[in-house]
Each structure stands twice: as C-alpha cells, then as structure tokens.
Amino acid sequence: QAQVVESGGGLVQAGGSLRLSCAASGLTFSRYATAWFRQAPGKEREFVAAISWSGSSTSTADSVKGRFTISRDKAKNTVYLQMNSLKPEDTAVYYCAATGTYGSSGYSVLANDYTYWGQGTQVTVSS
C-alpha cells in the first residue's frame, strides 16, 4: 500500500528554522513530482512548494520565496522543505503530496493534481 509520511514539524520561535521531511513507501518516489501544501486554522489549503521527480524544476509560493527551499535526495527517497526565517503566519499543518503523472521536469501547484497525501505535520511559530 502506497503512502507518504511527513516529519519534522514542531514549535519554533519567529526567525527560527525547521526542516520538514517527506518519505514514501509502496511507490517509486523518485518518479513522483512532490509538493508541500499547508493549511492554517480557518483557511483553505495553499500551495507552498513543488519539485519535479528529477529535481530539475522547482516552484515556491511568493509568500515563502527566499525563505523556504524544496529539495529531494533520491538516494534516501526523501523530499525536504527547509524553512528559514519563520514567521507566525507560517503556522499551519504542512502536507506532503505526490503524483506520478508528470515528466521529469513537471509538477503542479494545484492540490487536486496530486494523488498521494500524507497526514500532515504541525508547524507552530511563536512571536
């Protein structure tokens, strides 16, 4: 059974850093475009960052550009979201999602285009 699992969330002070990890089992993760989305209380789920399965293409939301970086380690079958200069408005549940429908440089910023989703990991940034 294919599944995606996030880890690395927690409580951090404003200006701090966290690194989220996304690992998969039951699927050839190295052939899946992967993205991070987040959902804050009372708000809709929003796109954060995406990376193609080759790692050659990435996209980052304007709200986190310059602070967050998405990357993947094929040897470890893991995708990372490095989050620096965190702000209280970054507080949310962060979800990892994967899809196998794109070529080596493709990805999507739309949640509906992703097939596999993790359960989410809570990130809380205190002021």
PDB file of C-alpha atoms in Angstrom:
ATOM      1  CA  GLN A   1       0.000   0.000   0.000  1.00  0.00           C
ATOM      2  CA  ALA A   2       1.487   3.306  -1.102  1.00  0.00           C
ATOM      3  CA  GLN A   3       1.801   6.019   1.484  1.00  0.00           C
ATOM      4  CA  VAL A   4       3.512   9.322   2.088  1.00  0.00           C
ATOM      5  CA  VAL A   5       4.667  10.366   5.562  1.00  0.00           C
ATOM      6  CA  GLU A   6       5.779  13.790   6.773  1.00  0.00           C
ATOM      7  CA  SER A   7       8.012  14.516   9.734  1.00  0.00           C
ATOM      8  CA  GLY A   8       9.971  17.365  11.255  1.00  0.00           C
ATOM      9  CA  GLY A   9       7.259  19.723  12.411  1.00  0.00           C
ATOM     10  CA  GLY A  10       7.289  21.394  15.797  1.00  0.00           C
ATOM     11  CA  LEU A  11       7.273  24.624  17.757  1.00  0.00           C
ATOM     12  CA  VAL A  12       9.811  27.300  16.879  1.00  0.00           C
ATOM     13  CA  GLN A  13      10.262  30.975  17.631  1.00  0.00           C
ATOM     14  CA  ALA A  14       9.895  33.583  14.927  1.00  0.00           C
ATOM     15  CA  GLY A  15      13.092  33.864  12.924  1.00  0.00           C
ATOM     16  CA  GLY A  16      13.955  30.231  13.532  1.00  0.00           C
ATOM     17  CA  SER A  17      14.278  27.302  11.145  1.00  0.00           C
ATOM     18  CA  LEU A  18      12.784  23.863  10.642  1.00  0.00           C
ATOM     19  CA  ARG A  19      13.313  21.161   8.064  1.00  0.00           C
ATOM     20  CA  LEU A  20      10.378  19.014   7.075  1.00  0.00           C
ATOM     21  CA  SER A  21      10.896  15.598   5.515  1.00  0.00           C
ATOM     22  CA  CYS A  22       8.604  13.601   3.268  1.00  0.00           C
ATOM     23  CA  ALA A  23       9.225   9.907   2.767  1.00  0.00           C
ATOM     24  CA  ALA A  24       7.239   7.424   0.734  1.00  0.00           C
ATOM     25  CA  SER A  25       6.719   3.702   0.709  1.00  0.00           C
ATOM     26  CA  GLY A  26       4.997   1.443  -1.766  1.00  0.00           C
ATOM     27  CA  LEU A  27       5.750   3.676  -4.746  1.00  0.00           C
ATOM     28  CA  THR A  28       8.771   4.647  -6.801  1.00  0.00           C
ATOM     29  CA  PHE A  29       9.115   8.018  -5.143  1.00  0.00           C
ATOM     30  CA  SER A  30      11.986   9.025  -7.405  1.00  0.00           C
ATOM     31  CA  ARG A  31       9.491   9.118 -10.294  1.00  0.00           C
ATOM     32  CA  TYR A  32       6.912  11.254  -8.491  1.00  0.00           C
ATOM     33  CA  ALA A  33       6.593  15.022  -8.591  1.00  0.00           C
ATOM     34  CA  THR A  34       6.198  16.142  -4.998  1.00  0.00           C
ATOM     35  CA  ALA A  35       4.782  19.234  -3.368  1.00  0.00           C
ATOM     36  CA  TRP A  36       4.191  20.792   0.007  1.00  0.00           C
ATOM     37  CA  PHE A  37       0.900  22.430   0.895  1.00  0.00           C
ATOM     38  CA  ARG A  38      -0.209  23.964   4.157  1.00  0.00           C
ATOM     39  CA  GLN A  39      -3.460  24.737   5.893  1.00  0.00           C
ATOM     40  CA  ALA A  40      -3.881  27.177   8.730  1.00  0.00           C
ATOM     41  CA  PRO A  41      -6.943  27.136  11.019  1.00  0.00           C
ATOM     42  CA  GLY A  42      -9.940  28.611   9.267  1.00  0.00           C
ATOM     43  CA  LYS A  43      -8.118  28.934   5.954  1.00  0.00           C
ATOM     44  CA  GLU A  44      -8.017  26.965   2.750  1.00  0.00           C
ATOM     45  CA  ARG A  45      -5.148  24.667   1.898  1.00  0.00           C
ATOM     46  CA  GLU A  46      -2.481  26.570  -0.019  1.00  0.00           C
ATOM     47  CA  PHE A  47       0.473  25.679  -2.184  1.00  0.00           C
ATOM     48  CA  VAL A  48       3.924  26.125  -0.662  1.00  0.00           C
ATOM     49  CA  ALA A  49       6.492  24.484  -2.953  1.00  0.00           C
ATOM     50  CA  ALA A  50       6.868  21.757  -5.583  1.00  0.00           C
ATOM     51  CA  ILE A  51       9.680  19.800  -7.185  1.00  0.00           C
ATOM     52  CA  SER A  52       9.798  17.610 -10.281  1.00  0.00           C
ATOM     53  CA  TRP A  53      10.814  13.978  -9.916  1.00  0.00           C
ATOM     54  CA  SER A  54      14.190  14.683 -11.482  1.00  0.00           C
ATOM     55  CA  GLY A  55      14.731  17.625  -9.158  1.00  0.00           C
ATOM     56  CA  SER A  56      15.474  19.850 -12.134  1.00  0.00           C
ATOM     57  CA  SER A  57      12.427  22.072 -11.692  1.00  0.00           C
ATOM     58  CA  THR A  58      11.033  23.696  -8.592  1.00  0.00           C
ATOM     59  CA  SER A  59       8.429  26.272  -7.690  1.00  0.00           C
ATOM     60  CA  THR A  60       7.899  28.231  -4.498  1.00  0.00           C
ATOM     61  CA  ALA A  61       4.931  30.329  -3.449  1.00  0.00           C
ATOM     62  CA  ASP A  62       5.520  34.073  -3.318  1.00  0.00           C
ATOM     63  CA  SER A  63       4.650  34.103   0.388  1.00  0.00           C
ATOM     64  CA  VAL A  64       7.663  31.913   1.225  1.00  0.00           C
ATOM     65  CA  LYS A  65      10.033  32.731  -1.625  1.00  0.00           C
ATOM     66  CA  GLY A  66      13.542  33.401  -0.387  1.00  0.00           C
ATOM     67  CA  ARG A  67      12.803  31.707   2.949  1.00  0.00           C
ATOM     68  CA  PHE A  68      11.738  28.149   2.033  1.00  0.00           C
ATOM     69  CA  THR A  69      13.609  25.712  -0.190  1.00  0.00           C
ATOM     70  CA  ILE A  70      12.380  22.394  -1.544  1.00  0.00           C
ATOM     71  CA  SER A  71      14.827  19.645  -2.454  1.00  0.00           C
ATOM     72  CA  ARG A  72      14.978  15.902  -2.864  1.00  0.00           C
ATOM     73  CA  ASP A  73      17.513  13.201  -2.052  1.00  0.00           C
ATOM     74  CA  LYS A  74      16.931  10.314  -4.403  1.00  0.00           C
ATOM     75  CA  ALA A  75      19.276   8.014  -2.511  1.00  0.00           C
ATOM     76  CA  LYS A  76      17.168   8.492   0.620  1.00  0.00           C
ATOM     77  CA  ASN A  77      13.855   8.559  -1.243  1.00  0.00           C
ATOM     78  CA  THR A  78      13.005  11.744   0.609  1.00  0.00           C
ATOM     79  CA  VAL A  79      11.852  15.262  -0.210  1.00  0.00           C
ATOM     80  CA  TYR A  80      12.714  18.104   2.128  1.00  0.00           C
ATOM     81  CA  LEU A  81      11.302  21.547   2.855  1.00  0.00           C
ATOM     82  CA  GLN A  82      13.886  23.763   4.502  1.00  0.00           C
ATOM     83  CA  MET A  83      12.126  26.628   6.233  1.00  0.00           C
ATOM     84  CA  ASN A  84      14.166  29.609   7.398  1.00  0.00           C
ATOM     85  CA  SER A  85      13.213  32.989   8.866  1.00  0.00           C
ATOM     86  CA  LEU A  86       9.923  31.562  10.021  1.00  0.00           C
ATOM     87  CA  LYS A  87       7.058  33.921  10.801  1.00  0.00           C
ATOM     88  CA  PRO A  88       3.958  33.433  12.945  1.00  0.00           C
ATOM     89  CA  GLU A  89       1.883  33.440   9.756  1.00  0.00           C
ATOM     90  CA  ASP A  90       3.699  30.274   8.674  1.00  0.00           C
ATOM     91  CA  THR A  91       1.871  28.404  11.430  1.00  0.00           C
ATOM     92  CA  ALA A  92      -0.127  25.625   9.791  1.00  0.00           C
ATOM     93  CA  VAL A  93      -0.373  21.916   9.193  1.00  0.00           C
ATOM     94  CA  TYR A  94       2.030  21.081   6.397  1.00  0.00           C
ATOM     95  CA  TYR A  95       1.167  18.311   3.959  1.00  0.00           C
ATOM     96  CA  CYS A  96       3.327  16.433   1.505  1.00  0.00           C
ATOM     97  CA  ALA A  97       1.727  15.253  -1.733  1.00  0.00           C
ATOM     98  CA  ALA A  98       2.981  13.203  -4.662  1.00  0.00           C
ATOM     99  CA  THR A  99       1.871  12.404  -8.182  1.00  0.00           C
ATOM    100  CA  GLY A 100       3.286  10.202 -10.916  1.00  0.00           C
ATOM    101  CA  THR A 101       1.594  11.936 -13.838  1.00  0.00           C
ATOM    102  CA  TYR A 102       4.334  14.349 -14.879  1.00  0.00           C
ATOM    103  CA  GLY A 103       7.526  14.069 -16.847  1.00  0.00           C
ATOM    104  CA  SER A 104      10.985  14.582 -15.483  1.00  0.00           C
ATOM    105  CA  SER A 105      10.655  18.361 -15.237  1.00  0.00           C
ATOM    106  CA  GLY A 106       6.942  18.648 -14.482  1.00  0.00           C
ATOM    107  CA  TYR A 107       4.948  19.421 -11.370  1.00  0.00           C
ATOM    108  CA  SER A 108       1.727  21.127 -10.382  1.00  0.00           C
ATOM    109  CA  VAL A 109       0.811  23.857  -7.905  1.00  0.00           C
ATOM    110  CA  LEU A 110      -2.769  22.575  -7.659  1.00  0.00           C
ATOM    111  CA  ALA A 111      -3.730  20.259  -4.829  1.00  0.00           C
ATOM    112  CA  ASN A 112      -6.227  18.370  -6.989  1.00  0.00           C
ATOM    113  CA  ASP A 113      -3.409  17.190  -9.268  1.00  0.00           C
ATOM    114  CA  TYR A 114      -1.781  15.152  -6.503  1.00  0.00           C
ATOM    115  CA  THR A 115      -2.719  11.565  -5.774  1.00  0.00           C
ATOM    116  CA  TYR A 116      -0.949  10.623  -2.571  1.00  0.00           C
ATOM    117  CA  TRP A 117      -1.128  12.711   0.583  1.00  0.00           C
ATOM    118  CA  GLY A 118       0.423  12.430   3.998  1.00  0.00           C
ATOM    119  CA  GLN A 119      -1.385  13.013   7.274  1.00  0.00           C
ATOM    120  CA  GLY A 120       0.344  16.324   7.838  1.00  0.00           C
ATOM    121  CA  THR A 121       2.779  17.704  10.372  1.00  0.00           C
ATOM    122  CA  GLN A 122       2.091  20.702  12.604  1.00  0.00           C
ATOM    123  CA  VAL A 123       4.369  23.730  12.417  1.00  0.00           C
ATOM    124  CA  THR A 124       3.828  26.401  15.040  1.00  0.00           C
ATOM    125  CA  VAL A 125       5.787  29.645  15.012  1.00  0.00           C
ATOM    126  CA  SER A 126       5.593  31.757  18.140  1.00  0.00           C
ATOM    127  CA  SER A 127       6.083  35.517  18.125  1.00  0.00           C
TER     128      SER A 127
END
